[in-house]
PDB file of C-alpha atoms and ligand atoms in Angstrom:
ATOM      1  CA  MET A1155      21.346  -0.892   5.124  1.00  0.00           C
ATOM      2  CA  PRO A1156      17.857  -0.996   6.751  1.00  0.00           C
ATOM      3  CA  THR A1157      18.101  -2.659  10.157  1.00  0.00           C
ATOM      4  CA  ARG A1158      14.521  -3.936  10.420  1.00  0.00           C
ATOM      5  CA  PRO A1159      12.648  -6.143   7.933  1.00  0.00           C
ATOM      6  CA  TYR A1160       9.955  -4.328   6.000  1.00  0.00           C
ATOM      7  CA  VAL A1161       7.518  -4.655   3.118  1.00  0.00           C
ATOM      8  CA  ILE A1162       6.344  -1.968   0.729  1.00  0.00           C
ATOM      9  CA  ASP A1163       2.652  -1.364   0.084  1.00  0.00           C
ATOM     10  CA  GLU A1164       1.754   0.527  -3.085  1.00  0.00           C
ATOM     11  CA  MET A1165       0.425   4.000  -2.281  1.00  0.00           C
ATOM     12  CA  ILE A1166       0.421   5.861  -5.637  1.00  0.00           C
ATOM     13  CA  SER A1167       0.539   3.803  -8.829  1.00  0.00           C
ATOM     14  CA  ALA A1168       2.808   4.527 -11.793  1.00  0.00           C
ATOM     15  CA  LYS A1169      -0.316   5.210 -13.882  1.00  0.00           C
ATOM     16  CA  THR A1170      -1.675   7.754 -11.390  1.00  0.00           C
ATOM     17  CA  ILE A1171       1.707   9.501 -11.247  1.00  0.00           C
ATOM     18  CA  ALA A1172       1.894   9.696 -15.046  1.00  0.00           C
ATOM     19  CA  ALA A1173      -1.616  11.190 -15.307  1.00  0.00           C
ATOM     20  CA  GLN A1174      -0.817  13.812 -12.674  1.00  0.00           C
ATOM     21  CA  ILE A1175       2.420  14.794 -14.420  1.00  0.00           C
ATOM     22  CA  GLU A1176       0.510  15.313 -17.670  1.00  0.00           C
ATOM     23  CA  ASP A1177      -1.813  17.755 -15.897  1.00  0.00           C
ATOM     24  CA  LEU A1178       1.024  19.559 -14.126  1.00  0.00           C
ATOM     25  CA  ALA A1179       2.990  19.871 -17.374  1.00  0.00           C
ATOM     26  CA  ARG A1180       0.067  21.726 -18.938  1.00  0.00           C
ATOM     27  CA  GLU A1181       0.140  24.269 -16.095  1.00  0.00           C
ATOM     28  CA  ILE A1182       3.922  24.615 -16.281  1.00  0.00           C
ATOM     29  CA  HIS A1183       3.679  25.129 -20.015  1.00  0.00           C
ATOM     30  CA  ASP A1184       1.228  28.014 -19.493  1.00  0.00           C
ATOM     31  CA  ALA A1185       3.411  29.590 -16.775  1.00  0.00           C
ATOM     32  CA  TYR A1186       6.491  29.545 -19.010  1.00  0.00           C
ATOM     33  CA  ALA A1187       4.788  30.007 -22.390  1.00  0.00           C
ATOM     34  CA  ASP A1188       6.832  33.168 -23.060  1.00  0.00           C
ATOM     35  CA  THR A1189      10.221  31.615 -22.347  1.00  0.00           C
ATOM     36  CA  ASP A1190      12.922  31.199 -24.970  1.00  0.00           C
ATOM     37  CA  LYS A1191      14.605  28.624 -22.751  1.00  0.00           C
ATOM     38  CA  LEU A1192      13.541  26.909 -19.551  1.00  0.00           C
ATOM     39  CA  ILE A1193      16.272  25.493 -17.350  1.00  0.00           C
ATOM     40  CA  VAL A1194      14.834  22.534 -15.478  1.00  0.00           C
ATOM     41  CA  VAL A1195      16.925  21.798 -12.395  1.00  0.00           C
ATOM     42  CA  GLY A1196      16.677  18.410 -10.752  1.00  0.00           C
ATOM     43  CA  LEU A1197      17.487  18.216  -7.067  1.00  0.00           C
ATOM     44  CA  LEU A1198      19.471  14.992  -6.739  1.00  0.00           C
ATOM     45  CA  ARG A1199      19.301  12.322  -5.905  1.00  0.00           C
ATOM     46  CA  GLY A1200      15.619  11.831  -5.213  1.00  0.00           C
ATOM     47  CA  SER A1201      14.263  13.742  -8.241  1.00  0.00           C
ATOM     48  CA  PHE A1202      16.040  11.785 -10.978  1.00  0.00           C
ATOM     49  CA  VAL A1203      12.975   9.769 -12.010  1.00  0.00           C
ATOM     50  CA  PHE A1204      10.480  12.608 -11.621  1.00  0.00           C
ATOM     51  CA  ILE A1205      12.502  15.123 -13.657  1.00  0.00           C
ATOM     52  CA  ALA A1206      12.868  12.604 -16.485  1.00  0.00           C
ATOM     53  CA  ASP A1207       9.090  12.276 -16.708  1.00  0.00           C
ATOM     54  CA  VAL A1208       8.415  16.011 -16.259  1.00  0.00           C
ATOM     55  CA  VAL A1209      10.759  17.191 -19.036  1.00  0.00           C
ATOM     56  CA  ARG A1210       9.360  14.642 -21.474  1.00  0.00           C
ATOM     57  CA  GLU A1211       5.881  16.104 -20.970  1.00  0.00           C
ATOM     58  CA  LEU A1212       7.025  19.693 -21.575  1.00  0.00           C
ATOM     59  CA  ASP A1213       6.543  21.069 -25.050  1.00  0.00           C
ATOM     60  CA  LEU A1214       8.999  23.948 -24.439  1.00  0.00           C
ATOM     61  CA  PRO A1215      12.665  24.635 -25.248  1.00  0.00           C
ATOM     62  CA  VAL A1216      14.270  23.008 -22.240  1.00  0.00           C
ATOM     63  CA  GLU A1217      17.754  22.622 -20.795  1.00  0.00           C
ATOM     64  CA  VAL A1218      18.419  20.258 -17.909  1.00  0.00           C
ATOM     65  CA  ASP A1219      20.837  20.796 -15.051  1.00  0.00           C
ATOM     66  CA  PHE A1220      21.295  19.174 -11.657  1.00  0.00           C
ATOM     67  CA  LEU A1221      22.152  20.170  -8.142  1.00  0.00           C
ATOM     68  CA  GLU A1222      22.784  17.606  -5.434  1.00  0.00           C
ATOM     69  CA  ALA A1223      21.783  18.358  -1.874  1.00  0.00           C
ATOM     70  CA  SER A1224      21.704  16.023   1.077  1.00  0.00           C
ATOM     71  CA  SER A1225      20.320  16.424   4.563  1.00  0.00           C
ATOM     72  CA  TYR A1226      19.288  12.867   5.425  1.00  0.00           C
ATOM     73  CA  GLY A1227      22.327  10.846   4.322  1.00  0.00           C
ATOM     74  CA  ASP A1228      21.519   7.190   4.964  1.00  0.00           C
ATOM     75  CA  GLY A1229      19.348   8.016   7.976  1.00  0.00           C
ATOM     76  CA  THR A1230      15.628   8.692   8.307  1.00  0.00           C
ATOM     77  CA  GLU A1231      15.903  11.879  10.370  1.00  0.00           C
ATOM     78  CA  SER A1232      16.821  15.235   8.785  1.00  0.00           C
ATOM     79  CA  SER A1233      20.154  16.584   9.990  1.00  0.00           C
ATOM     80  CA  ARG A1234      18.637  20.038   9.344  1.00  0.00           C
ATOM     81  CA  GLU A1235      21.916  20.908   7.677  1.00  0.00           C
ATOM     82  CA  VAL A1236      21.719  20.971   3.890  1.00  0.00           C
ATOM     83  CA  LYS A1237      24.960  19.948   2.255  1.00  0.00           C
ATOM     84  CA  ILE A1238      25.450  20.900  -1.387  1.00  0.00           C
ATOM     85  CA  MET A1239      27.273  17.922  -2.854  1.00  0.00           C
ATOM     86  CA  LYS A1240      27.182  19.143  -6.454  1.00  0.00           C
ATOM     87  CA  ASP A1241      26.365  22.585  -7.863  1.00  0.00           C
ATOM     88  CA  LEU A1242      24.757  23.501 -11.192  1.00  0.00           C
ATOM     89  CA  ARG A1243      26.938  23.348 -14.286  1.00  0.00           C
ATOM     90  CA  GLY A1244      25.328  26.409 -15.884  1.00  0.00           C
ATOM     91  CA  GLN A1245      24.508  30.022 -14.991  1.00  0.00           C
ATOM     92  CA  ILE A1246      20.895  30.924 -14.182  1.00  0.00           C
ATOM     93  CA  HIS A1247      21.200  34.715 -13.931  1.00  0.00           C
ATOM     94  CA  GLY A1248      18.278  36.241 -15.865  1.00  0.00           C
ATOM     95  CA  LYS A1249      17.014  32.795 -16.887  1.00  0.00           C
ATOM     96  CA  ASP A1250      13.728  30.957 -16.401  1.00  0.00           C
ATOM     97  CA  VAL A1251      14.193  28.114 -13.939  1.00  0.00           C
ATOM     98  CA  LEU A1252      12.012  25.263 -12.729  1.00  0.00           C
ATOM     99  CA  LEU A1253      13.357  23.445  -9.668  1.00  0.00           C
ATOM    100  CA  VAL A1254      12.200  19.833  -9.441  1.00  0.00           C
ATOM    101  CA  GLU A1255      12.031  18.139  -6.033  1.00  0.00           C
ATOM    102  CA  ASP A1256      10.752  14.670  -5.205  1.00  0.00           C
ATOM    103  CA  ILE A1257       9.355  15.313  -1.731  1.00  0.00           C
ATOM    104  CA  VAL A1258       8.954  18.252   0.637  1.00  0.00           C
ATOM    105  CA  ASP A1259       9.028  17.029   4.218  1.00  0.00           C
ATOM    106  CA  THR A1260      10.397  19.488   6.804  1.00  0.00           C
ATOM    107  CA  GLY A1261      10.903  21.893   3.870  1.00  0.00           C
ATOM    108  CA  ILE A1262      14.453  22.623   4.974  1.00  0.00           C
ATOM    109  CA  THR A1263      16.050  21.339   1.757  1.00  0.00           C
ATOM    110  CA  LEU A1264      13.698  23.182  -0.598  1.00  0.00           C
ATOM    111  CA  LYS A1265      13.923  26.448   1.343  1.00  0.00           C
ATOM    112  CA  HIS A1266      17.712  26.305   1.415  1.00  0.00           C
ATOM    113  CA  VAL A1267      18.041  25.544  -2.301  1.00  0.00           C
ATOM    114  CA  VAL A1268      15.452  28.158  -3.331  1.00  0.00           C
ATOM    115  CA  GLY A1269      17.436  30.743  -1.331  1.00  0.00           C
ATOM    116  CA  LEU A1270      20.652  29.647  -2.991  1.00  0.00           C
ATOM    117  CA  LEU A1271      19.192  29.857  -6.498  1.00  0.00           C
ATOM    118  CA  ASN A1272      17.318  33.133  -5.924  1.00  0.00           C
ATOM    119  CA  ALA A1273      20.607  34.737  -4.847  1.00  0.00           C
ATOM    120  CA  ARG A1274      21.774  34.121  -8.442  1.00  0.00           C
ATOM    121  CA  LYS A1275      18.904  36.308  -9.710  1.00  0.00           C
ATOM    122  CA  PRO A1276      17.032  34.128 -12.177  1.00  0.00           C
ATOM    123  CA  ARG A1277      14.283  35.895 -14.181  1.00  0.00           C
ATOM    124  CA  LYS A1278      11.703  33.480 -12.812  1.00  0.00           C
ATOM    125  CA  LEU A1279      12.173  30.589 -10.389  1.00  0.00           C
ATOM    126  CA  LYS A1280       9.337  28.197  -9.700  1.00  0.00           C
ATOM    127  CA  THR A1281       9.271  24.888  -7.922  1.00  0.00           C
ATOM    128  CA  ILE A1282       7.530  21.574  -8.386  1.00  0.00           C
ATOM    129  CA  ALA A1283       7.423  18.705  -5.905  1.00  0.00           C
ATOM    130  CA  LEU A1284       5.920  15.312  -6.588  1.00  0.00           C
ATOM    131  CA  LEU A1285       4.965  14.788  -2.946  1.00  0.00           C
ATOM    132  CA  ASN A1286       4.139  17.162  -0.110  1.00  0.00           C
ATOM    133  CA  LYS A1287       4.013  16.107   3.540  1.00  0.00           C
ATOM    134  CA  GLN A1288       2.457  19.233   5.018  1.00  0.00           C
ATOM    135  CA  ALA A1289       2.138  17.716   8.508  1.00  0.00           C
ATOM    136  CA  ARG A1290       5.931  17.578   8.840  1.00  0.00           C
ATOM    137  CA  ARG A1291       6.686  21.157   7.725  1.00  0.00           C
ATOM    138  CA  GLU A1292       9.168  23.030   9.946  1.00  0.00           C
ATOM    139  CA  VAL A1293       9.892  26.053   7.749  1.00  0.00           C
ATOM    140  CA  ASP A1294       7.657  28.285   5.665  1.00  0.00           C
ATOM    141  CA  ILE A1295       7.918  26.994   2.113  1.00  0.00           C
ATOM    142  CA  THR A1296       5.459  25.568  -0.394  1.00  0.00           C
ATOM    143  CA  ALA A1297       6.213  24.294  -3.880  1.00  0.00           C
ATOM    144  CA  ASP A1298       4.395  26.132  -6.679  1.00  0.00           C
ATOM    145  CA  TRP A1299       3.144  22.815  -8.044  1.00  0.00           C
ATOM    146  CA  VAL A1300       2.539  19.668  -6.022  1.00  0.00           C
ATOM    147  CA  GLY A1301       1.718  16.269  -7.447  1.00  0.00           C
ATOM    148  CA  PHE A1302       0.220  14.682  -4.350  1.00  0.00           C
ATOM    149  CA  GLU A1303      -0.424  15.662  -0.753  1.00  0.00           C
ATOM    150  CA  ILE A1304       0.506  12.684   1.414  1.00  0.00           C
ATOM    151  CA  PRO A1305       0.131  11.831   5.103  1.00  0.00           C
ATOM    152  CA  ASP A1306       3.111  11.417   7.409  1.00  0.00           C
ATOM    153  CA  GLU A1307       4.097   7.968   6.155  1.00  0.00           C
ATOM    154  CA  PHE A1308       7.525   6.666   5.263  1.00  0.00           C
ATOM    155  CA  VAL A1309       7.463   6.543   1.453  1.00  0.00           C
ATOM    156  CA  VAL A1310       9.857   5.060  -1.101  1.00  0.00           C
ATOM    157  CA  GLY A1311      10.126   4.485  -4.822  1.00  0.00           C
ATOM    158  CA  TYR A1312      10.007   6.600  -7.972  1.00  0.00           C
ATOM    159  CA  GLY A1313      13.428   8.012  -6.981  1.00  0.00           C
ATOM    160  CA  ILE A1314      12.915   8.106  -3.216  1.00  0.00           C
ATOM    161  CA  ASP A1315      15.040   5.828  -1.047  1.00  0.00           C
ATOM    162  CA  PHE A1316      15.003   4.023   2.235  1.00  0.00           C
ATOM    163  CA  ALA A1317      18.650   3.904   3.335  1.00  0.00           C
ATOM    164  CA  GLN A1318      19.563   4.245  -0.382  1.00  0.00           C
ATOM    165  CA  ARG A1319      17.344   1.320  -1.439  1.00  0.00           C
ATOM    166  CA  ASN A1320      14.118   1.089  -3.462  1.00  0.00           C
ATOM    167  CA  ARG A1321      14.676   4.208  -5.622  1.00  0.00           C
ATOM    168  CA  ASN A1322      13.973   2.047  -8.677  1.00  0.00           C
ATOM    169  CA  LEU A1323      10.371   1.135  -7.820  1.00  0.00           C
ATOM    170  CA  PRO A1324       8.106   2.543 -10.560  1.00  0.00           C
ATOM    171  CA  TYR A1325       5.448   3.590  -8.014  1.00  0.00           C
ATOM    172  CA  ILE A1326       5.328   5.369  -4.640  1.00  0.00           C
ATOM    173  CA  GLY A1327       5.104   2.852  -1.849  1.00  0.00           C
ATOM    174  CA  LYS A1328       4.634   2.989   1.891  1.00  0.00           C
ATOM    175  CA  VAL A1329       7.162   1.235   4.128  1.00  0.00           C
ATOM    176  CA  ARG A1330       5.599  -1.176   6.608  1.00  0.00           C
ATOM    177  CA  PHE A1331       7.884  -2.772   9.184  1.00  0.00           C
ATOM    178  CA  THR A1332       7.166  -6.468   9.766  1.00  0.00           C
TER     179      THR A1332
HETATM  180  C1  PRP B 692      15.371  13.999   0.625  1.00  0.00           C
HETATM  181  C2  PRP B 692      14.445  14.337  -0.516  1.00  0.00           C
HETATM  182  C3  PRP B 692      14.329  15.835  -0.443  1.00  0.00           C
HETATM  183  C4  PRP B 692      14.506  16.119   1.039  1.00  0.00           C
HETATM  184  C5  PRP B 692      13.193  16.453   1.653  1.00  0.00           C
HETATM  185  O1  PRP B 692      16.694  14.168   0.218  1.00  0.00           O
HETATM  186  O2  PRP B 692      14.959  13.911  -1.760  1.00  0.00           O
HETATM  187  O3  PRP B 692      15.340  16.488  -1.167  1.00  0.00           O
HETATM  188  O4  PRP B 692      15.039  14.924   1.627  1.00  0.00           O
HETATM  189  O5  PRP B 692      13.290  16.586   3.033  1.00  0.00           O
HETATM  190  P1  PRP B 692      13.128  17.943   3.841  1.00  0.00           P
HETATM  191  O6  PRP B 692      11.933  18.655   3.268  1.00  0.00           O
HETATM  192  O7  PRP B 692      12.902  17.469   5.252  1.00  0.00           O
HETATM  193  O8  PRP B 692      14.387  18.734   3.719  1.00  0.00           O
HETATM  194  P2  PRP B 692      17.938  13.460   0.938  1.00  0.00           P
HETATM  195  O9  PRP B 692      18.656  14.428   1.809  1.00  0.00           O
HETATM  196  O10 PRP B 692      17.486  12.175   1.561  1.00  0.00           O
HETATM  197  O11 PRP B 692      18.871  13.156  -0.315  1.00  0.00           O
HETATM  198  P3  PRP B 692      18.520  12.308  -1.631  1.00  0.00           P
HETATM  199  O12 PRP B 692      17.634  13.148  -2.499  1.00  0.00           O
HETATM  200  O13 PRP B 692      19.869  12.085  -2.219  1.00  0.00           O
HETATM  201  O14 PRP B 692      17.860  11.006  -1.208  1.00  0.00           O
END
């Protein structure tokens, strides 16, 4: 439960997000045009809204799987320890995989999960993140596709939480403490 009162100011509208996903989907389509099956992996929990919109824009044979990782828990500071709470259901050896992440902040989560999945030897593994906070990066990792570069602001909505709240906002908002 957040301890201080706050309001949320809209930062990226639902319409702007949708338009950007359409553009990104075209690029993803071209990158995987030769695939007979693309396994789209959502990194829970934050990516659940984004992956739903991404897969519906992809005109490719797609399977969906999920992996749950957590490094923030209910707090706002990364523990720098990535806990895998739920693994994939399927095998990815020799398969085409797209890993879908909501936000790359320190990069610790994405780097850890990419390492984990690459160890399973997929044919091709690429990554997409809706948001990238480059200023906060602590490890060397960049998503192959990024929806929006954002400044170091506390953001919520479109799957992203503040102490588990506000994931259901249809837009990306900025938390302002009052
Ligand atoms: C958040 C977010 C990313 C990660 C990014 O997950 O969804 O996965 O942190 O931060 P990083 O780049 O500093 O590692 P969180 O651990 O809060 O779990 P959640 O997705 O269940 O909210």
